[in-house]
Amino acid sequence: MVQNALGLIEVVGLAAALEAADAAVKAANIQLVGYEMAKGGGMIVVKMTGDVGAIKAAVAAGEVAARSVNKVVSTHVIARPHQELSGMIFSKENSGRATSKTVKDPAENREEASSEPDPEEKAAEESVLSETAVVAEASEKPLLEIPSSQEPIVDESTIDVTDNPTELESPLETTTTTFSEIIQDAETLREETCNLCGDPKCPRKKGEPRSQCIHHRKL
């Protein structure tokens, strides 16, 4: 035997046996070995293993729960069972999930649980590792360098304007002259047009009698 204690709860009926097993597992840190049905009377023995204190608490809780369903025949706790009892506890008639090879000491179960990493800590560690890998990969990439032999690109239009300032000034002078001519022509046209009606077809000019205007009756 690996465990320190063996707990037995003998009840009548499968429902009472399941109720006793459920209450025992919830009450303490124990491991169910299974159940064994007696021949006649519908009696069933629920078997469990674990620490002595845990087994006593589990058997007491299972007994109370089973009494609310059906009759409890007997309960018993063996503190330090001999190894020779393994053949009787893990017999062929035993129905359940545990065997002599699968039953482990609760202390070993606690050590295995503590050795397993926390999912949150594992995820945080993976995140840190991935960020470190990205930074390392970025640091390995060379910076963009411009070869010394490469000549800078210069806009030809800029060179033309800088080298030939006279060509830049000539269009401005032409534009100014043209604009003054347009103003002078407009003033001349205004003097030759009737200042009363403003109609280009009117033969009257500025300063002539009002009667010569073709629109003098309407004015």
PDB file of C-alpha atoms in Angstrom:
ATOM      1  CA  MET A   1       0.000   0.000   0.000  1.00  0.00           C
ATOM      2  CA  VAL A   2       1.196   3.498  -0.819  1.00  0.00           C
ATOM      3  CA  GLN A   3      -1.309   5.443   1.238  1.00  0.00           C
ATOM      4  CA  ASN A   4      -1.296   5.808   4.990  1.00  0.00           C
ATOM      5  CA  ALA A   5      -4.945   4.987   5.612  1.00  0.00           C
ATOM      6  CA  LEU A   6      -7.867   3.092   4.107  1.00  0.00           C
ATOM      7  CA  GLY A   7     -11.490   4.162   4.541  1.00  0.00           C
ATOM      8  CA  LEU A   8     -14.540   1.919   4.077  1.00  0.00           C
ATOM      9  CA  ILE A   9     -18.233   2.872   3.993  1.00  0.00           C
ATOM     10  CA  GLU A  10     -20.725   0.025   3.651  1.00  0.00           C
ATOM     11  CA  VAL A  11     -24.223   1.106   2.576  1.00  0.00           C
ATOM     12  CA  VAL A  12     -27.370  -0.360   1.034  1.00  0.00           C
ATOM     13  CA  GLY A  13     -28.051   0.604  -2.573  1.00  0.00           C
ATOM     14  CA  LEU A  14     -26.004   2.188  -5.329  1.00  0.00           C
ATOM     15  CA  ALA A  15     -27.576   5.608  -4.811  1.00  0.00           C
ATOM     16  CA  ALA A  16     -26.410   5.740  -1.203  1.00  0.00           C
ATOM     17  CA  ALA A  17     -22.943   4.575  -2.272  1.00  0.00           C
ATOM     18  CA  LEU A  18     -22.628   7.347  -4.862  1.00  0.00           C
ATOM     19  CA  GLU A  19     -23.866   9.925  -2.351  1.00  0.00           C
ATOM     20  CA  ALA A  20     -21.304   8.748   0.207  1.00  0.00           C
ATOM     21  CA  ALA A  21     -18.472   8.835  -2.340  1.00  0.00           C
ATOM     22  CA  ASP A  22     -19.421  12.335  -3.519  1.00  0.00           C
ATOM     23  CA  ALA A  23     -19.560  13.728   0.014  1.00  0.00           C
ATOM     24  CA  ALA A  24     -16.269  12.060   0.955  1.00  0.00           C
ATOM     25  CA  VAL A  25     -14.375  13.505  -2.022  1.00  0.00           C
ATOM     26  CA  LYS A  26     -15.757  16.988  -1.356  1.00  0.00           C
ATOM     27  CA  ALA A  27     -14.959  16.831   2.371  1.00  0.00           C
ATOM     28  CA  ALA A  28     -11.223  16.020   2.213  1.00  0.00           C
ATOM     29  CA  ASN A  29      -8.249  15.433  -0.058  1.00  0.00           C
ATOM     30  CA  ILE A  30      -8.651  11.699  -0.626  1.00  0.00           C
ATOM     31  CA  GLN A  31      -8.679   9.358  -3.604  1.00  0.00           C
ATOM     32  CA  LEU A  32     -11.481   6.937  -4.382  1.00  0.00           C
ATOM     33  CA  VAL A  33     -10.434   3.351  -4.994  1.00  0.00           C
ATOM     34  CA  GLY A  34     -13.888   2.256  -6.147  1.00  0.00           C
ATOM     35  CA  TYR A  35     -16.782   0.241  -4.808  1.00  0.00           C
ATOM     36  CA  GLU A  36     -17.442  -3.468  -4.341  1.00  0.00           C
ATOM     37  CA  MET A  37     -20.888  -5.061  -4.279  1.00  0.00           C
ATOM     38  CA  ALA A  38     -21.604  -7.736  -1.677  1.00  0.00           C
ATOM     39  CA  LYS A  39     -23.537 -10.850  -2.669  1.00  0.00           C
ATOM     40  CA  GLY A  40     -27.073 -10.446  -1.349  1.00  0.00           C
ATOM     41  CA  GLY A  41     -28.770  -7.676   0.546  1.00  0.00           C
ATOM     42  CA  GLY A  42     -27.797  -4.998  -2.009  1.00  0.00           C
ATOM     43  CA  MET A  43     -24.888  -3.868   0.129  1.00  0.00           C
ATOM     44  CA  ILE A  44     -22.043  -1.877  -1.423  1.00  0.00           C
ATOM     45  CA  VAL A  45     -18.675  -0.968   0.103  1.00  0.00           C
ATOM     46  CA  VAL A  46     -17.116   2.346  -0.944  1.00  0.00           C
ATOM     47  CA  LYS A  47     -13.308   2.336  -0.699  1.00  0.00           C
ATOM     48  CA  MET A  48     -10.999   5.353  -0.413  1.00  0.00           C
ATOM     49  CA  THR A  49      -7.381   6.053   0.474  1.00  0.00           C
ATOM     50  CA  GLY A  50      -5.366   9.018   1.733  1.00  0.00           C
ATOM     51  CA  ASP A  51      -3.949  10.607   4.862  1.00  0.00           C
ATOM     52  CA  VAL A  52      -5.356   9.425   8.178  1.00  0.00           C
ATOM     53  CA  GLY A  53      -6.971  12.743   9.093  1.00  0.00           C
ATOM     54  CA  ALA A  54      -8.394  13.216   5.611  1.00  0.00           C
ATOM     55  CA  ILE A  55      -9.812   9.676   5.540  1.00  0.00           C
ATOM     56  CA  LYS A  56     -11.515  10.119   8.927  1.00  0.00           C
ATOM     57  CA  ALA A  57     -13.136  13.363   7.789  1.00  0.00           C
ATOM     58  CA  ALA A  58     -14.171  11.863   4.455  1.00  0.00           C
ATOM     59  CA  VAL A  59     -15.697   8.742   6.039  1.00  0.00           C
ATOM     60  CA  ALA A  60     -17.648  10.839   8.540  1.00  0.00           C
ATOM     61  CA  ALA A  61     -19.016  13.113   5.808  1.00  0.00           C
ATOM     62  CA  GLY A  62     -19.859  10.165   3.565  1.00  0.00           C
ATOM     63  CA  GLU A  63     -21.706   8.388   6.372  1.00  0.00           C
ATOM     64  CA  VAL A  64     -23.900  11.413   7.086  1.00  0.00           C
ATOM     65  CA  ALA A  65     -24.697  11.899   3.401  1.00  0.00           C
ATOM     66  CA  ALA A  66     -25.493   8.215   2.812  1.00  0.00           C
ATOM     67  CA  ARG A  67     -27.903   8.077   5.768  1.00  0.00           C
ATOM     68  CA  SER A  68     -30.067  10.709   4.080  1.00  0.00           C
ATOM     69  CA  VAL A  69     -30.519   8.342   1.112  1.00  0.00           C
ATOM     70  CA  ASN A  70     -30.547   4.808   2.550  1.00  0.00           C
ATOM     71  CA  LYS A  71     -29.198   2.642   5.327  1.00  0.00           C
ATOM     72  CA  VAL A  72     -25.539   2.702   6.366  1.00  0.00           C
ATOM     73  CA  VAL A  73     -24.390  -0.743   7.482  1.00  0.00           C
ATOM     74  CA  SER A  74     -20.930   0.130   8.803  1.00  0.00           C
ATOM     75  CA  THR A  75     -17.914   2.435   8.451  1.00  0.00           C
ATOM     76  CA  HIS A  76     -14.266   1.796   9.263  1.00  0.00           C
ATOM     77  CA  VAL A  77     -10.840   3.420   8.956  1.00  0.00           C
ATOM     78  CA  ILE A  78      -7.577   1.422   8.855  1.00  0.00           C
ATOM     79  CA  ALA A  79      -4.735   3.784   9.693  1.00  0.00           C
ATOM     80  CA  ARG A  80      -1.798   1.727   8.392  1.00  0.00           C
ATOM     81  CA  PRO A  81      -2.973  -1.187   6.247  1.00  0.00           C
ATOM     82  CA  HIS A  82      -0.468  -3.926   5.455  1.00  0.00           C
ATOM     83  CA  GLN A  83       0.692  -4.505   1.899  1.00  0.00           C
ATOM     84  CA  GLU A  84      -0.922  -7.942   1.896  1.00  0.00           C
ATOM     85  CA  LEU A  85      -4.345  -6.251   1.881  1.00  0.00           C
ATOM     86  CA  SER A  86      -3.740  -4.914  -1.612  1.00  0.00           C
ATOM     87  CA  GLY A  87      -5.087  -8.090  -3.174  1.00  0.00           C
ATOM     88  CA  MET A  88      -8.352  -7.720  -1.248  1.00  0.00           C
ATOM     89  CA  ILE A  89      -8.773  -3.988  -1.784  1.00  0.00           C
ATOM     90  CA  PHE A  90      -7.944  -4.023  -5.494  1.00  0.00           C
ATOM     91  CA  SER A  91      -9.755  -7.271  -6.269  1.00  0.00           C
ATOM     92  CA  LYS A  92     -11.470  -8.223  -9.522  1.00  0.00           C
ATOM     93  CA  GLU A  93     -14.840  -7.505  -7.957  1.00  0.00           C
ATOM     94  CA  ASN A  94     -13.770  -3.903  -7.298  1.00  0.00           C
ATOM     95  CA  SER A  95     -15.584  -1.495  -9.604  1.00  0.00           C
ATOM     96  CA  GLY A  96     -14.156   1.953 -10.060  1.00  0.00           C
ATOM     97  CA  ARG A  97     -11.424   3.978 -11.646  1.00  0.00           C
ATOM     98  CA  ALA A  98      -8.435   3.112  -9.431  1.00  0.00           C
ATOM     99  CA  THR A  99      -6.065   0.141  -9.289  1.00  0.00           C
ATOM    100  CA  SER A 100      -3.022  -0.590  -7.173  1.00  0.00           C
ATOM    101  CA  LYS A 101      -0.798   0.968  -9.883  1.00  0.00           C
ATOM    102  CA  THR A 102      -2.862   4.095 -10.454  1.00  0.00           C
ATOM    103  CA  VAL A 103      -3.370   5.047  -6.799  1.00  0.00           C
ATOM    104  CA  LYS A 104      -0.864   7.710  -5.729  1.00  0.00           C
ATOM    105  CA  ASP A 105       0.053   9.276  -2.454  1.00  0.00           C
ATOM    106  CA  PRO A 106      -1.730  12.629  -1.874  1.00  0.00           C
ATOM    107  CA  ALA A 107       1.657  14.170  -1.074  1.00  0.00           C
ATOM    108  CA  GLU A 108       2.870  13.173  -4.536  1.00  0.00           C
ATOM    109  CA  ASN A 109      -0.258  14.695  -6.065  1.00  0.00           C
ATOM    110  CA  ARG A 110       0.451  17.990  -4.273  1.00  0.00           C
ATOM    111  CA  GLU A 111       4.071  17.966  -5.504  1.00  0.00           C
ATOM    112  CA  GLU A 112       2.951  17.351  -9.097  1.00  0.00           C
ATOM    113  CA  ALA A 113       0.374  20.137  -8.876  1.00  0.00           C
ATOM    114  CA  SER A 114       2.956  22.574  -7.485  1.00  0.00           C
ATOM    115  CA  SER A 115       5.491  21.621 -10.179  1.00  0.00           C
ATOM    116  CA  GLU A 116       3.068  22.428 -12.997  1.00  0.00           C
ATOM    117  CA  PRO A 117       3.438  26.064 -14.149  1.00  0.00           C
ATOM    118  CA  ASP A 118       0.576  28.488 -13.752  1.00  0.00           C
ATOM    119  CA  PRO A 119      -1.185  29.109 -17.121  1.00  0.00           C
ATOM    120  CA  GLU A 120      -1.030  32.892 -16.606  1.00  0.00           C
ATOM    121  CA  GLU A 121       2.681  32.784 -15.741  1.00  0.00           C
ATOM    122  CA  LYS A 122       3.333  30.542 -18.746  1.00  0.00           C
ATOM    123  CA  ALA A 123       1.487  32.932 -21.083  1.00  0.00           C
ATOM    124  CA  ALA A 124       3.385  35.934 -19.677  1.00  0.00           C
ATOM    125  CA  GLU A 125       6.691  34.124 -20.113  1.00  0.00           C
ATOM    126  CA  GLU A 126       5.865  33.243 -23.734  1.00  0.00           C
ATOM    127  CA  SER A 127       4.918  36.881 -24.406  1.00  0.00           C
ATOM    128  CA  VAL A 128       8.241  38.127 -23.008  1.00  0.00           C
ATOM    129  CA  LEU A 129      10.163  35.581 -25.081  1.00  0.00           C
ATOM    130  CA  SER A 130       8.343  36.582 -28.278  1.00  0.00           C
ATOM    131  CA  GLU A 131       9.021  40.305 -27.654  1.00  0.00           C
ATOM    132  CA  THR A 132      12.692  39.548 -26.995  1.00  0.00           C
ATOM    133  CA  ALA A 133      12.909  37.608 -30.261  1.00  0.00           C
ATOM    134  CA  VAL A 134      11.370  40.504 -32.212  1.00  0.00           C
ATOM    135  CA  VAL A 135      13.807  43.017 -30.691  1.00  0.00           C
ATOM    136  CA  ALA A 136      16.761  40.748 -31.432  1.00  0.00           C
ATOM    137  CA  GLU A 137      15.638  40.258 -35.026  1.00  0.00           C
ATOM    138  CA  ALA A 138      15.230  43.999 -35.514  1.00  0.00           C
ATOM    139  CA  SER A 139      18.696  44.712 -34.094  1.00  0.00           C
ATOM    140  CA  GLU A 140      20.290  42.230 -36.496  1.00  0.00           C
ATOM    141  CA  LYS A 141      18.942  44.010 -39.588  1.00  0.00           C
ATOM    142  CA  PRO A 142      21.485  46.504 -41.091  1.00  0.00           C
ATOM    143  CA  LEU A 143      20.583  50.159 -41.320  1.00  0.00           C
ATOM    144  CA  LEU A 144      19.900  51.675 -44.738  1.00  0.00           C
ATOM    145  CA  GLU A 145      23.133  53.132 -46.103  1.00  0.00           C
ATOM    146  CA  ILE A 146      23.606  55.358 -49.164  1.00  0.00           C
ATOM    147  CA  PRO A 147      26.714  54.448 -51.194  1.00  0.00           C
ATOM    148  CA  SER A 148      29.301  57.227 -51.401  1.00  0.00           C
ATOM    149  CA  SER A 149      29.484  56.850 -55.173  1.00  0.00           C
ATOM    150  CA  GLN A 150      25.817  57.713 -55.610  1.00  0.00           C
ATOM    151  CA  GLU A 151      25.343  61.292 -56.789  1.00  0.00           C
ATOM    152  CA  PRO A 152      22.461  63.385 -55.476  1.00  0.00           C
ATOM    153  CA  ILE A 153      19.559  63.906 -57.840  1.00  0.00           C
ATOM    154  CA  VAL A 154      19.115  67.525 -58.854  1.00  0.00           C
ATOM    155  CA  ASP A 155      16.091  68.967 -60.601  1.00  0.00           C
ATOM    156  CA  GLU A 156      17.065  70.402 -63.983  1.00  0.00           C
ATOM    157  CA  SER A 157      14.408  73.099 -63.796  1.00  0.00           C
ATOM    158  CA  THR A 158      16.039  74.488 -60.657  1.00  0.00           C
ATOM    159  CA  ILE A 159      19.410  74.694 -62.383  1.00  0.00           C
ATOM    160  CA  ASP A 160      17.933  76.511 -65.374  1.00  0.00           C
ATOM    161  CA  VAL A 161      16.259  79.160 -63.229  1.00  0.00           C
ATOM    162  CA  THR A 162      19.378  79.726 -61.128  1.00  0.00           C
ATOM    163  CA  ASP A 163      21.810  79.900 -64.050  1.00  0.00           C
ATOM    164  CA  ASN A 164      19.629  82.166 -66.201  1.00  0.00           C
ATOM    165  CA  PRO A 165      18.032  84.855 -64.026  1.00  0.00           C
ATOM    166  CA  THR A 166      17.312  87.029 -67.071  1.00  0.00           C
ATOM    167  CA  GLU A 167      15.017  84.367 -68.473  1.00  0.00           C
ATOM    168  CA  LEU A 168      13.041  84.451 -65.240  1.00  0.00           C
ATOM    169  CA  GLU A 169      12.650  88.246 -65.290  1.00  0.00           C
ATOM    170  CA  SER A 170      11.696  88.643 -68.963  1.00  0.00           C
ATOM    171  CA  PRO A 171       8.196  87.121 -68.696  1.00  0.00           C
ATOM    172  CA  LEU A 172       7.391  89.468 -65.790  1.00  0.00           C
ATOM    173  CA  GLU A 173       8.407  92.534 -67.761  1.00  0.00           C
ATOM    174  CA  THR A 174       6.363  91.406 -70.774  1.00  0.00           C
ATOM    175  CA  THR A 175       3.363  90.793 -68.586  1.00  0.00           C
ATOM    176  CA  THR A 176       3.612  94.259 -67.008  1.00  0.00           C
ATOM    177  CA  THR A 177       3.838  95.975 -70.394  1.00  0.00           C
ATOM    178  CA  THR A 178       0.895  94.075 -71.755  1.00  0.00           C
ATOM    179  CA  PHE A 179      -1.239  94.952 -68.731  1.00  0.00           C
ATOM    180  CA  SER A 180      -0.512  98.695 -69.062  1.00  0.00           C
ATOM    181  CA  GLU A 181      -1.435  98.587 -72.699  1.00  0.00           C
ATOM    182  CA  ILE A 182      -4.720  96.917 -71.856  1.00  0.00           C
ATOM    183  CA  ILE A 183      -5.529  99.658 -69.320  1.00  0.00           C
ATOM    184  CA  GLN A 184      -4.715 102.385 -71.835  1.00  0.00           C
ATOM    185  CA  ASP A 185      -6.888 100.774 -74.505  1.00  0.00           C
ATOM    186  CA  ALA A 186      -9.765 100.521 -72.061  1.00  0.00           C
ATOM    187  CA  GLU A 187      -9.536 104.205 -71.186  1.00  0.00           C
ATOM    188  CA  THR A 188      -9.440 105.139 -74.861  1.00  0.00           C
ATOM    189  CA  LEU A 189     -12.466 102.969 -75.570  1.00  0.00           C
ATOM    190  CA  ARG A 190     -14.297 104.547 -72.646  1.00  0.00           C
ATOM    191  CA  GLU A 191     -13.679 108.059 -74.047  1.00  0.00           C
ATOM    192  CA  GLU A 192     -14.922 107.045 -77.505  1.00  0.00           C
ATOM    193  CA  THR A 193     -18.097 105.514 -76.091  1.00  0.00           C
ATOM    194  CA  CYS A 194     -21.180 107.469 -74.991  1.00  0.00           C
ATOM    195  CA  ASN A 195     -20.982 108.056 -71.282  1.00  0.00           C
ATOM    196  CA  LEU A 196     -24.773 108.321 -71.021  1.00  0.00           C
ATOM    197  CA  CYS A 197     -25.957 104.978 -72.363  1.00  0.00           C
ATOM    198  CA  GLY A 198     -22.670 103.065 -72.577  1.00  0.00           C
ATOM    199  CA  ASP A 199     -23.820 101.412 -75.805  1.00  0.00           C
ATOM    200  CA  PRO A 200     -20.909 100.816 -78.226  1.00  0.00           C
ATOM    201  CA  LYS A 201     -23.326 101.325 -81.152  1.00  0.00           C
ATOM    202  CA  CYS A 202     -24.195 104.866 -80.013  1.00  0.00           C
ATOM    203  CA  PRO A 203     -22.449 107.484 -82.273  1.00  0.00           C
ATOM    204  CA  ARG A 204     -22.304 110.080 -79.465  1.00  0.00           C
ATOM    205  CA  LYS A 205     -18.952 110.607 -77.767  1.00  0.00           C
ATOM    206  CA  LYS A 206     -18.177 112.004 -74.386  1.00  0.00           C
ATOM    207  CA  GLY A 207     -18.746 115.810 -74.320  1.00  0.00           C
ATOM    208  CA  GLU A 208     -21.154 115.948 -77.280  1.00  0.00           C
ATOM    209  CA  PRO A 209     -24.803 117.103 -76.989  1.00  0.00           C
ATOM    210  CA  ARG A 210     -27.243 114.795 -75.214  1.00  0.00           C
ATOM    211  CA  SER A 211     -29.599 114.734 -78.199  1.00  0.00           C
ATOM    212  CA  GLN A 212     -27.058 112.816 -80.292  1.00  0.00           C
ATOM    213  CA  CYS A 213     -27.427 109.785 -78.021  1.00  0.00           C
ATOM    214  CA  ILE A 214     -29.683 107.159 -79.553  1.00  0.00           C
ATOM    215  CA  HIS A 215     -31.097 106.445 -76.137  1.00  0.00           C
ATOM    216  CA  HIS A 216     -31.608 110.065 -74.984  1.00  0.00           C
ATOM    217  CA  ARG A 217     -35.404 109.658 -74.882  1.00  0.00           C
ATOM    218  CA  LYS A 218     -35.163 106.716 -72.541  1.00  0.00           C
ATOM    219  CA  LEU A 219     -32.724 108.416 -70.211  1.00  0.00           C
TER     220      LEU A 219
END
